[in-house]
Amino acid sequence: MNNSNTNNNGIFYGRRKGRKLSKLNKWAIMNGKKYIIKKEDLAVIFNTNNKIILEIGFGDGENLINSAKTNPKLFYIGADPFLNTTAKCLNKLLMFNLKNVVIWPDDIRNILNYFPYNSILDIKLLFPDPWPKTKHQSRRLVQNAFIEKIYKILKPSGSITIATDHDILKNWVLEKFQRYNEFEWTAQSSKDWKSRPIDCFKTKYESKSILQNRKPSWFIFKKK
Ligand SMILES: C[S@@+](CC[C@H](N)C(=O)[O-])C[C@H]1O[C@@H](n2cnc3c(N)ncnc32)[C@H](O)[C@@H]1O
C-alpha cells in the first residue's frame, strides 16, 4: 500500500489508517493482493475492458460490491486510500470471488492522469467527505481541476453521480458543475435528485444520514 500523502494537486487530508486491523481484515489484505492495481496495470485493464465504471471513495464497498455482482459484464475500478475500509472490501471481493473489480488503494488524484481520455463509462462519488468549514474548502475533492480531469476521462455521454447529505457540499457541487458548460445536470424534477438512482446501492453513509434525519441528494452530471 502506498503511504505517501501528497500528490500533484495538493495534499490528502483524510485518514489512511484507523484502528488496528482485525485478523480477518489482515488476512484479506494478504490474500486480496490480486485485486490491488498499480499504474502499470492500467494499460491492460483499458485494453481488455470497454465498459469501465470508476467508484471514488468506496468506503466499506457496499455499492462497489453489489454493483459488480449485479453487472458481471461491467468492469469496476474502486479507489479509496483508507486501509481499514479497503481491507473490508477485499474481504468481500474474496468471499464472492468477483472477477470484474480492481482496487486502487490510494488517493484517486494520484492515478487520474494515467487514465486514457474517453475511457470511463460512469463515475460514482457517494458521500465524499464534506469538509464543511470555509477554511477547509480546498480539501473538498470536487474542485475545478478535478472536474476538468473527469471530463477528459469520461466517454461521450458518460456521467458522474455525486451523492451528499451536506447542504454546503450540495451547493458547492451544483455551483462548480453548472459553471462547467460541458456537463449537463440530468435532473428534470426534484424527484430525480431526491431519490437514489436505480444503479446505486445503499451505503453505510446513506444509512447514517437517514438515521440522523439528514436528506441525501444525488446529482448526476452528463458529459455533453
Ligand atoms: C464519507 S466516506 C463515504 C464512503 C462510502 N462512499 C459511503 O457512502 O459509505 C468518504 C470516503 O472517501 C474516501 N476518500 C477521501 N478522499 C479520497 C480521495 N482523494 N480519493 C479516493 N477516496 C477518497 C475516504 O477514505 C472514505 O472512505
PDB file of C-alpha atoms and ligand atoms in Angstrom:
ATOM      1  CA  MET A   1       0.000   0.000   0.000  1.00  0.00           C
ATOM      2  CA  ASN A   2       1.183   3.467  -0.828  1.00  0.00           C
ATOM      3  CA  ASN A   3       1.560   5.593   2.258  1.00  0.00           C
ATOM      4  CA  SER A   4       2.606   8.839   0.612  1.00  0.00           C
ATOM      5  CA  ASN A   5       0.198  11.622   1.417  1.00  0.00           C
ATOM      6  CA  THR A   6       0.966  14.238  -1.163  1.00  0.00           C
ATOM      7  CA  ASN A   7       0.061  14.387  -4.834  1.00  0.00           C
ATOM      8  CA  ASN A   8       0.291  16.674  -7.840  1.00  0.00           C
ATOM      9  CA  ASN A   9      -2.850  18.569  -6.914  1.00  0.00           C
ATOM     10  CA  GLY A  10      -2.431  19.064  -3.226  1.00  0.00           C
ATOM     11  CA  ILE A  11      -2.426  17.107  -0.051  1.00  0.00           C
ATOM     12  CA  PHE A  12      -4.598  14.226   1.062  1.00  0.00           C
ATOM     13  CA  TYR A  13      -6.205  15.198   4.391  1.00  0.00           C
ATOM     14  CA  GLY A  14      -8.397  12.161   5.076  1.00  0.00           C
ATOM     15  CA  ARG A  15      -7.485   9.130   7.159  1.00  0.00           C
ATOM     16  CA  ARG A  16      -5.313   6.349   5.736  1.00  0.00           C
ATOM     17  CA  LYS A  17      -5.408   4.095   8.786  1.00  0.00           C
ATOM     18  CA  GLY A  18      -7.912   3.691  11.606  1.00  0.00           C
ATOM     19  CA  ARG A  19      -7.980   1.201  14.414  1.00  0.00           C
ATOM     20  CA  LYS A  20      -5.890  -1.975  14.359  1.00  0.00           C
ATOM     21  CA  LEU A  21      -6.980  -4.410  11.670  1.00  0.00           C
ATOM     22  CA  SER A  22      -8.890  -7.489  12.793  1.00  0.00           C
ATOM     23  CA  LYS A  23      -7.367 -10.897  11.993  1.00  0.00           C
ATOM     24  CA  LEU A  24      -9.884 -11.329   9.194  1.00  0.00           C
ATOM     25  CA  ASN A  25      -9.020  -7.982   7.634  1.00  0.00           C
ATOM     26  CA  LYS A  26      -5.276  -8.706   7.897  1.00  0.00           C
ATOM     27  CA  TRP A  27      -5.990 -11.967   6.100  1.00  0.00           C
ATOM     28  CA  ALA A  28      -7.927 -10.062   3.408  1.00  0.00           C
ATOM     29  CA  ILE A  29      -5.014  -7.650   2.847  1.00  0.00           C
ATOM     30  CA  MET A  30      -2.597 -10.597   2.471  1.00  0.00           C
ATOM     31  CA  ASN A  31      -4.853 -12.645   0.226  1.00  0.00           C
ATOM     32  CA  GLY A  32      -6.516  -9.863  -1.732  1.00  0.00           C
ATOM     33  CA  LYS A  33      -3.329  -8.610  -3.391  1.00  0.00           C
ATOM     34  CA  LYS A  34      -4.561  -9.800  -6.770  1.00  0.00           C
ATOM     35  CA  TYR A  35      -7.233  -7.089  -6.648  1.00  0.00           C
ATOM     36  CA  ILE A  36      -4.777  -4.255  -5.956  1.00  0.00           C
ATOM     37  CA  ILE A  37      -3.561  -2.372  -9.003  1.00  0.00           C
ATOM     38  CA  LYS A  38      -0.545  -0.247  -9.808  1.00  0.00           C
ATOM     39  CA  LYS A  39      -0.351   2.426 -12.502  1.00  0.00           C
ATOM     40  CA  GLU A  40       1.485  -0.057 -14.747  1.00  0.00           C
ATOM     41  CA  ASP A  41      -1.587  -2.338 -14.778  1.00  0.00           C
ATOM     42  CA  LEU A  42      -3.845   0.278 -16.334  1.00  0.00           C
ATOM     43  CA  ALA A  43      -2.845  -0.370 -19.960  1.00  0.00           C
ATOM     44  CA  VAL A  44      -4.006  -4.000 -19.769  1.00  0.00           C
ATOM     45  CA  ILE A  45      -7.199  -3.046 -17.926  1.00  0.00           C
ATOM     46  CA  PHE A  46      -8.168  -0.437 -20.516  1.00  0.00           C
ATOM     47  CA  ASN A  47      -7.183  -2.679 -23.442  1.00  0.00           C
ATOM     48  CA  THR A  48      -9.296  -5.581 -22.271  1.00  0.00           C
ATOM     49  CA  ASN A  49     -12.390  -3.811 -20.926  1.00  0.00           C
ATOM     50  CA  ASN A  50     -14.680  -1.457 -22.735  1.00  0.00           C
ATOM     51  CA  LYS A  51     -17.294  -0.726 -20.082  1.00  0.00           C
ATOM     52  CA  ILE A  52     -15.460   0.574 -17.043  1.00  0.00           C
ATOM     53  CA  ILE A  53     -17.081   2.163 -14.006  1.00  0.00           C
ATOM     54  CA  LEU A  54     -14.992   4.122 -11.503  1.00  0.00           C
ATOM     55  CA  GLU A  55     -16.066   4.419  -7.870  1.00  0.00           C
ATOM     56  CA  ILE A  56     -14.191   7.034  -5.868  1.00  0.00           C
ATOM     57  CA  GLY A  57     -14.172   6.597  -2.077  1.00  0.00           C
ATOM     58  CA  PHE A  58     -15.983   3.247  -1.931  1.00  0.00           C
ATOM     59  CA  GLY A  59     -15.827   3.098   1.883  1.00  0.00           C
ATOM     60  CA  ASP A  60     -16.982  -0.302   3.120  1.00  0.00           C
ATOM     61  CA  GLY A  61     -17.684  -1.269  -0.506  1.00  0.00           C
ATOM     62  CA  GLU A  62     -21.470  -1.784  -0.368  1.00  0.00           C
ATOM     63  CA  ASN A  63     -22.104  -0.016  -3.671  1.00  0.00           C
ATOM     64  CA  LEU A  64     -18.966  -1.331  -5.380  1.00  0.00           C
ATOM     65  CA  ILE A  65     -19.552  -4.990  -4.462  1.00  0.00           C
ATOM     66  CA  ASN A  66     -23.301  -5.022  -5.124  1.00  0.00           C
ATOM     67  CA  SER A  67     -22.850  -3.234  -8.451  1.00  0.00           C
ATOM     68  CA  ALA A  68     -20.124  -5.666  -9.560  1.00  0.00           C
ATOM     69  CA  LYS A  69     -22.240  -8.658  -8.515  1.00  0.00           C
ATOM     70  CA  THR A  70     -25.287  -7.314 -10.354  1.00  0.00           C
ATOM     71  CA  ASN A  71     -23.419  -6.358 -13.545  1.00  0.00           C
ATOM     72  CA  PRO A  72     -20.839  -9.031 -14.335  1.00  0.00           C
ATOM     73  CA  LYS A  73     -20.312  -7.601 -17.834  1.00  0.00           C
ATOM     74  CA  LEU A  74     -19.143  -4.257 -16.477  1.00  0.00           C
ATOM     75  CA  PHE A  75     -15.668  -3.740 -15.047  1.00  0.00           C
ATOM     76  CA  TYR A  76     -15.182  -1.733 -11.843  1.00  0.00           C
ATOM     77  CA  ILE A  77     -12.237   0.270 -10.542  1.00  0.00           C
ATOM     78  CA  GLY A  78     -12.649   1.303  -6.904  1.00  0.00           C
ATOM     79  CA  ALA A  79     -10.393   3.904  -5.270  1.00  0.00           C
ATOM     80  CA  ASP A  80     -10.031   4.542  -1.554  1.00  0.00           C
ATOM     81  CA  PRO A  81      -6.895   5.342   0.464  1.00  0.00           C
ATOM     82  CA  PHE A  82      -8.298   4.196   3.837  1.00  0.00           C
ATOM     83  CA  LEU A  83      -6.689   0.869   4.748  1.00  0.00           C
ATOM     84  CA  ASN A  84      -9.434  -0.368   7.083  1.00  0.00           C
ATOM     85  CA  THR A  85     -12.245   0.009   4.559  1.00  0.00           C
ATOM     86  CA  THR A  86     -10.058  -1.356   1.750  1.00  0.00           C
ATOM     87  CA  ALA A  87      -9.480  -4.467   3.872  1.00  0.00           C
ATOM     88  CA  LYS A  88     -13.249  -4.883   4.415  1.00  0.00           C
ATOM     89  CA  CYS A  89     -13.868  -4.509   0.712  1.00  0.00           C
ATOM     90  CA  LEU A  90     -11.113  -7.002  -0.193  1.00  0.00           C
ATOM     91  CA  ASN A  91     -12.677  -9.449   2.214  1.00  0.00           C
ATOM     92  CA  LYS A  92     -15.995  -9.240   0.337  1.00  0.00           C
ATOM     93  CA  LEU A  93     -14.292  -9.439  -3.070  1.00  0.00           C
ATOM     94  CA  LEU A  94     -12.594 -12.646  -1.943  1.00  0.00           C
ATOM     95  CA  MET A  95     -15.782 -14.041  -0.404  1.00  0.00           C
ATOM     96  CA  PHE A  96     -17.746 -13.559  -3.644  1.00  0.00           C
ATOM     97  CA  ASN A  97     -14.729 -14.343  -5.841  1.00  0.00           C
ATOM     98  CA  LEU A  98     -15.516 -11.334  -8.023  1.00  0.00           C
ATOM     99  CA  LYS A  99     -13.521 -11.105 -11.235  1.00  0.00           C
ATOM    100  CA  ASN A 100     -14.722  -7.728 -12.502  1.00  0.00           C
ATOM    101  CA  VAL A 101     -13.287  -5.417  -9.829  1.00  0.00           C
ATOM    102  CA  VAL A 102      -9.859  -3.959  -9.079  1.00  0.00           C
ATOM    103  CA  ILE A 103      -8.822  -1.614  -6.288  1.00  0.00           C
ATOM    104  CA  TRP A 104      -6.579   1.448  -6.281  1.00  0.00           C
ATOM    105  CA  PRO A 105      -5.769   1.778  -2.552  1.00  0.00           C
ATOM    106  CA  ASP A 106      -4.818   5.421  -2.682  1.00  0.00           C
ATOM    107  CA  ASP A 107      -5.962   8.963  -3.422  1.00  0.00           C
ATOM    108  CA  ILE A 108      -7.803   8.952  -6.759  1.00  0.00           C
ATOM    109  CA  ARG A 109      -5.958  12.117  -7.782  1.00  0.00           C
ATOM    110  CA  ASN A 110      -2.702  10.131  -7.900  1.00  0.00           C
ATOM    111  CA  ILE A 111      -3.931   7.971 -10.754  1.00  0.00           C
ATOM    112  CA  LEU A 112      -6.454  10.035 -12.747  1.00  0.00           C
ATOM    113  CA  ASN A 113      -3.747  11.418 -15.068  1.00  0.00           C
ATOM    114  CA  TYR A 114      -2.932   7.867 -16.162  1.00  0.00           C
ATOM    115  CA  PHE A 115      -6.456   7.051 -17.346  1.00  0.00           C
ATOM    116  CA  PRO A 116      -6.897   7.338 -21.130  1.00  0.00           C
ATOM    117  CA  TYR A 117      -9.203  10.053 -22.452  1.00  0.00           C
ATOM    118  CA  ASN A 118     -12.782   8.883 -23.167  1.00  0.00           C
ATOM    119  CA  SER A 119     -12.289   5.620 -21.303  1.00  0.00           C
ATOM    120  CA  ILE A 120     -14.764   5.596 -18.387  1.00  0.00           C
ATOM    121  CA  LEU A 121     -18.459   4.947 -18.804  1.00  0.00           C
ATOM    122  CA  ASP A 122     -19.602   6.160 -15.430  1.00  0.00           C
ATOM    123  CA  ILE A 123     -18.204   7.552 -12.158  1.00  0.00           C
ATOM    124  CA  LYS A 124     -19.721   7.207  -8.697  1.00  0.00           C
ATOM    125  CA  LEU A 125     -18.719   9.516  -5.865  1.00  0.00           C
ATOM    126  CA  LEU A 126     -21.023   8.657  -2.979  1.00  0.00           C
ATOM    127  CA  PHE A 127     -20.949  10.790   0.142  1.00  0.00           C
ATOM    128  CA  PRO A 128     -17.481  12.323  -0.238  1.00  0.00           C
ATOM    129  CA  ASP A 129     -16.027  13.977   2.866  1.00  0.00           C
ATOM    130  CA  PRO A 130     -17.824  17.371   3.020  1.00  0.00           C
ATOM    131  CA  TRP A 131     -15.086  19.472   4.681  1.00  0.00           C
ATOM    132  CA  PRO A 132     -17.821  21.967   5.693  1.00  0.00           C
ATOM    133  CA  LYS A 133     -15.637  24.750   7.125  1.00  0.00           C
ATOM    134  CA  THR A 134     -14.796  27.548   4.679  1.00  0.00           C
ATOM    135  CA  LYS A 135     -11.131  27.356   5.671  1.00  0.00           C
ATOM    136  CA  HIS A 136     -11.125  23.691   4.547  1.00  0.00           C
ATOM    137  CA  GLN A 137     -12.913  24.104   1.230  1.00  0.00           C
ATOM    138  CA  SER A 138      -9.716  23.438  -0.737  1.00  0.00           C
ATOM    139  CA  ARG A 139      -9.781  19.919   0.790  1.00  0.00           C
ATOM    140  CA  ARG A 140     -13.033  19.021  -0.961  1.00  0.00           C
ATOM    141  CA  LEU A 141     -12.470  16.565  -3.767  1.00  0.00           C
ATOM    142  CA  VAL A 142     -14.771  18.365  -6.207  1.00  0.00           C
ATOM    143  CA  GLN A 143     -12.671  21.262  -7.494  1.00  0.00           C
ATOM    144  CA  ASN A 144     -12.332  22.817 -10.967  1.00  0.00           C
ATOM    145  CA  ALA A 145      -9.199  20.778 -11.758  1.00  0.00           C
ATOM    146  CA  PHE A 146     -10.959  17.569 -10.689  1.00  0.00           C
ATOM    147  CA  ILE A 147     -13.969  18.340 -12.914  1.00  0.00           C
ATOM    148  CA  GLU A 148     -11.683  19.021 -15.881  1.00  0.00           C
ATOM    149  CA  LYS A 149      -9.918  15.702 -15.352  1.00  0.00           C
ATOM    150  CA  ILE A 150     -13.045  13.638 -15.078  1.00  0.00           C
ATOM    151  CA  TYR A 151     -14.430  15.370 -18.151  1.00  0.00           C
ATOM    152  CA  LYS A 152     -11.428  14.110 -20.119  1.00  0.00           C
ATOM    153  CA  ILE A 153     -11.591  10.512 -18.936  1.00  0.00           C
ATOM    154  CA  LEU A 154     -15.369  10.080 -19.303  1.00  0.00           C
ATOM    155  CA  LYS A 155     -16.656   8.664 -22.564  1.00  0.00           C
ATOM    156  CA  PRO A 156     -19.013  10.919 -24.554  1.00  0.00           C
ATOM    157  CA  SER A 157     -22.392  10.891 -22.744  1.00  0.00           C
ATOM    158  CA  GLY A 158     -20.664   9.318 -19.739  1.00  0.00           C
ATOM    159  CA  SER A 159     -21.784  10.598 -16.354  1.00  0.00           C
ATOM    160  CA  ILE A 160     -20.777  11.181 -12.761  1.00  0.00           C
ATOM    161  CA  THR A 161     -23.171  10.595  -9.854  1.00  0.00           C
ATOM    162  CA  ILE A 162     -22.383  12.553  -6.691  1.00  0.00           C
ATOM    163  CA  ALA A 163     -24.328  11.861  -3.504  1.00  0.00           C
ATOM    164  CA  THR A 164     -24.189  14.086  -0.467  1.00  0.00           C
ATOM    165  CA  ASP A 165     -26.335  14.919   2.545  1.00  0.00           C
ATOM    166  CA  HIS A 166     -24.459  18.071   3.396  1.00  0.00           C
ATOM    167  CA  ASP A 167     -26.077  21.396   2.378  1.00  0.00           C
ATOM    168  CA  ILE A 168     -22.787  23.212   1.964  1.00  0.00           C
ATOM    169  CA  LEU A 169     -21.438  20.484  -0.291  1.00  0.00           C
ATOM    170  CA  LYS A 170     -24.719  20.271  -2.245  1.00  0.00           C
ATOM    171  CA  ASN A 171     -24.426  23.956  -3.167  1.00  0.00           C
ATOM    172  CA  TRP A 172     -20.703  23.657  -3.830  1.00  0.00           C
ATOM    173  CA  VAL A 173     -21.136  20.704  -6.219  1.00  0.00           C
ATOM    174  CA  LEU A 174     -24.028  22.308  -8.118  1.00  0.00           C
ATOM    175  CA  GLU A 175     -22.224  25.596  -8.451  1.00  0.00           C
ATOM    176  CA  LYS A 176     -18.989  24.001  -9.668  1.00  0.00           C
ATOM    177  CA  PHE A 177     -20.670  21.775 -12.250  1.00  0.00           C
ATOM    178  CA  GLN A 178     -23.082  24.397 -13.509  1.00  0.00           C
ATOM    179  CA  ARG A 179     -20.161  26.706 -14.223  1.00  0.00           C
ATOM    180  CA  TYR A 180     -18.588  23.992 -16.330  1.00  0.00           C
ATOM    181  CA  ASN A 181     -20.681  24.115 -19.500  1.00  0.00           C
ATOM    182  CA  GLU A 182     -19.500  20.798 -20.888  1.00  0.00           C
ATOM    183  CA  PHE A 183     -21.582  18.926 -18.298  1.00  0.00           C
ATOM    184  CA  GLU A 184     -25.375  18.780 -18.213  1.00  0.00           C
ATOM    185  CA  TRP A 185     -27.264  18.238 -14.934  1.00  0.00           C
ATOM    186  CA  THR A 186     -29.740  15.497 -15.868  1.00  0.00           C
ATOM    187  CA  ALA A 187     -32.460  16.250 -13.264  1.00  0.00           C
ATOM    188  CA  GLN A 188     -35.895  17.041 -14.700  1.00  0.00           C
ATOM    189  CA  SER A 189     -37.640  17.442 -11.346  1.00  0.00           C
ATOM    190  CA  SER A 190     -36.761  17.377  -7.660  1.00  0.00           C
ATOM    191  CA  LYS A 191     -37.729  13.700  -7.559  1.00  0.00           C
ATOM    192  CA  ASP A 192     -34.656  12.985  -9.677  1.00  0.00           C
ATOM    193  CA  TRP A 193     -32.169  14.340  -7.170  1.00  0.00           C
ATOM    194  CA  LYS A 194     -34.084  13.440  -4.012  1.00  0.00           C
ATOM    195  CA  SER A 195     -34.027   9.703  -4.589  1.00  0.00           C
ATOM    196  CA  ARG A 196     -31.191   7.240  -5.018  1.00  0.00           C
ATOM    197  CA  PRO A 197     -30.652   6.330  -8.708  1.00  0.00           C
ATOM    198  CA  ILE A 198     -31.585   2.744  -9.564  1.00  0.00           C
ATOM    199  CA  ASP A 199     -27.971   1.834 -10.329  1.00  0.00           C
ATOM    200  CA  CYS A 200     -26.725   2.826  -6.849  1.00  0.00           C
ATOM    201  CA  PHE A 201     -26.913   0.726  -3.688  1.00  0.00           C
ATOM    202  CA  LYS A 202     -27.391   1.928  -0.144  1.00  0.00           C
ATOM    203  CA  THR A 203     -24.075   2.643   1.582  1.00  0.00           C
ATOM    204  CA  LYS A 204     -23.079   3.000   5.201  1.00  0.00           C
ATOM    205  CA  TYR A 205     -23.084   6.797   4.895  1.00  0.00           C
ATOM    206  CA  GLU A 206     -26.524   6.897   3.360  1.00  0.00           C
ATOM    207  CA  SER A 207     -27.882   4.805   6.256  1.00  0.00           C
ATOM    208  CA  LYS A 208     -26.128   7.073   8.755  1.00  0.00           C
ATOM    209  CA  SER A 209     -27.554  10.134   7.058  1.00  0.00           C
ATOM    210  CA  ILE A 210     -31.133   8.808   7.198  1.00  0.00           C
ATOM    211  CA  LEU A 211     -30.734   7.812  10.860  1.00  0.00           C
ATOM    212  CA  GLN A 212     -29.616  11.350  11.670  1.00  0.00           C
ATOM    213  CA  ASN A 213     -32.545  12.886   9.756  1.00  0.00           C
ATOM    214  CA  ARG A 214     -30.461  14.436   7.017  1.00  0.00           C
ATOM    215  CA  LYS A 215     -31.637  14.385   3.425  1.00  0.00           C
ATOM    216  CA  PRO A 216     -29.292  12.869   0.880  1.00  0.00           C
ATOM    217  CA  SER A 217     -29.254  14.241  -2.659  1.00  0.00           C
ATOM    218  CA  TRP A 218     -27.951  12.521  -5.783  1.00  0.00           C
ATOM    219  CA  PHE A 219     -26.697  14.727  -8.592  1.00  0.00           C
ATOM    220  CA  ILE A 220     -25.992  13.225 -12.000  1.00  0.00           C
ATOM    221  CA  PHE A 221     -23.934  15.248 -14.473  1.00  0.00           C
ATOM    222  CA  LYS A 222     -23.624  14.013 -18.006  1.00  0.00           C
ATOM    223  CA  LYS A 223     -20.764  14.817 -20.377  1.00  0.00           C
ATOM    224  CA  LYS A 224     -22.223  16.711 -23.356  1.00  0.00           C
TER     225      LYS A 224
HETATM  226  C1  LIG B   1     -17.619   9.747   3.992  1.00  0.00           C
HETATM  227  S1  LIG B   1     -16.840   8.328   3.345  1.00  0.00           S
HETATM  228  C2  LIG B   1     -18.080   7.627   2.243  1.00  0.00           C
HETATM  229  C3  LIG B   1     -17.830   6.179   1.964  1.00  0.00           C
HETATM  230  C4  LIG B   1     -18.854   5.489   1.053  1.00  0.00           C
HETATM  231  N1  LIG B   1     -18.850   6.053  -0.277  1.00  0.00           N
HETATM  232  C5  LIG B   1     -20.242   5.542   1.635  1.00  0.00           C
HETATM  233  O1  LIG B   1     -21.123   6.189   1.025  1.00  0.00           O
HETATM  234  O2  LIG B   1     -20.462   4.916   2.698  1.00  0.00           O
HETATM  235  C6  LIG B   1     -15.703   9.039   2.186  1.00  0.00           C
HETATM  236  C7  LIG B   1     -14.714   8.021   1.635  1.00  0.00           C
HETATM  237  O3  LIG B   1     -13.918   8.651   0.627  1.00  0.00           O
HETATM  238  C8  LIG B   1     -12.569   8.251   0.788  1.00  0.00           C
HETATM  239  N2  LIG B   1     -11.730   9.305   0.179  1.00  0.00           N
HETATM  240  C9  LIG B   1     -11.467  10.523   0.704  1.00  0.00           C
HETATM  241  N3  LIG B   1     -10.653  11.208  -0.116  1.00  0.00           N
HETATM  242  C10 LIG B   1     -10.409  10.402  -1.185  1.00  0.00           C
HETATM  243  C11 LIG B   1      -9.618  10.534  -2.354  1.00  0.00           C
HETATM  244  N4  LIG B   1      -8.907  11.646  -2.583  1.00  0.00           N
HETATM  245  N5  LIG B   1      -9.571   9.510  -3.241  1.00  0.00           N
HETATM  246  C12 LIG B   1     -10.301   8.373  -3.001  1.00  0.00           C
HETATM  247  N6  LIG B   1     -11.057   8.192  -1.907  1.00  0.00           N
HETATM  248  C13 LIG B   1     -11.114   9.182  -1.008  1.00  0.00           C
HETATM  249  C14 LIG B   1     -12.407   8.104   2.294  1.00  0.00           C
HETATM  250  O4  LIG B   1     -11.288   7.292   2.654  1.00  0.00           O
HETATM  251  C15 LIG B   1     -13.733   7.484   2.689  1.00  0.00           C
HETATM  252  O5  LIG B   1     -13.705   6.064   2.634  1.00  0.00           O
END
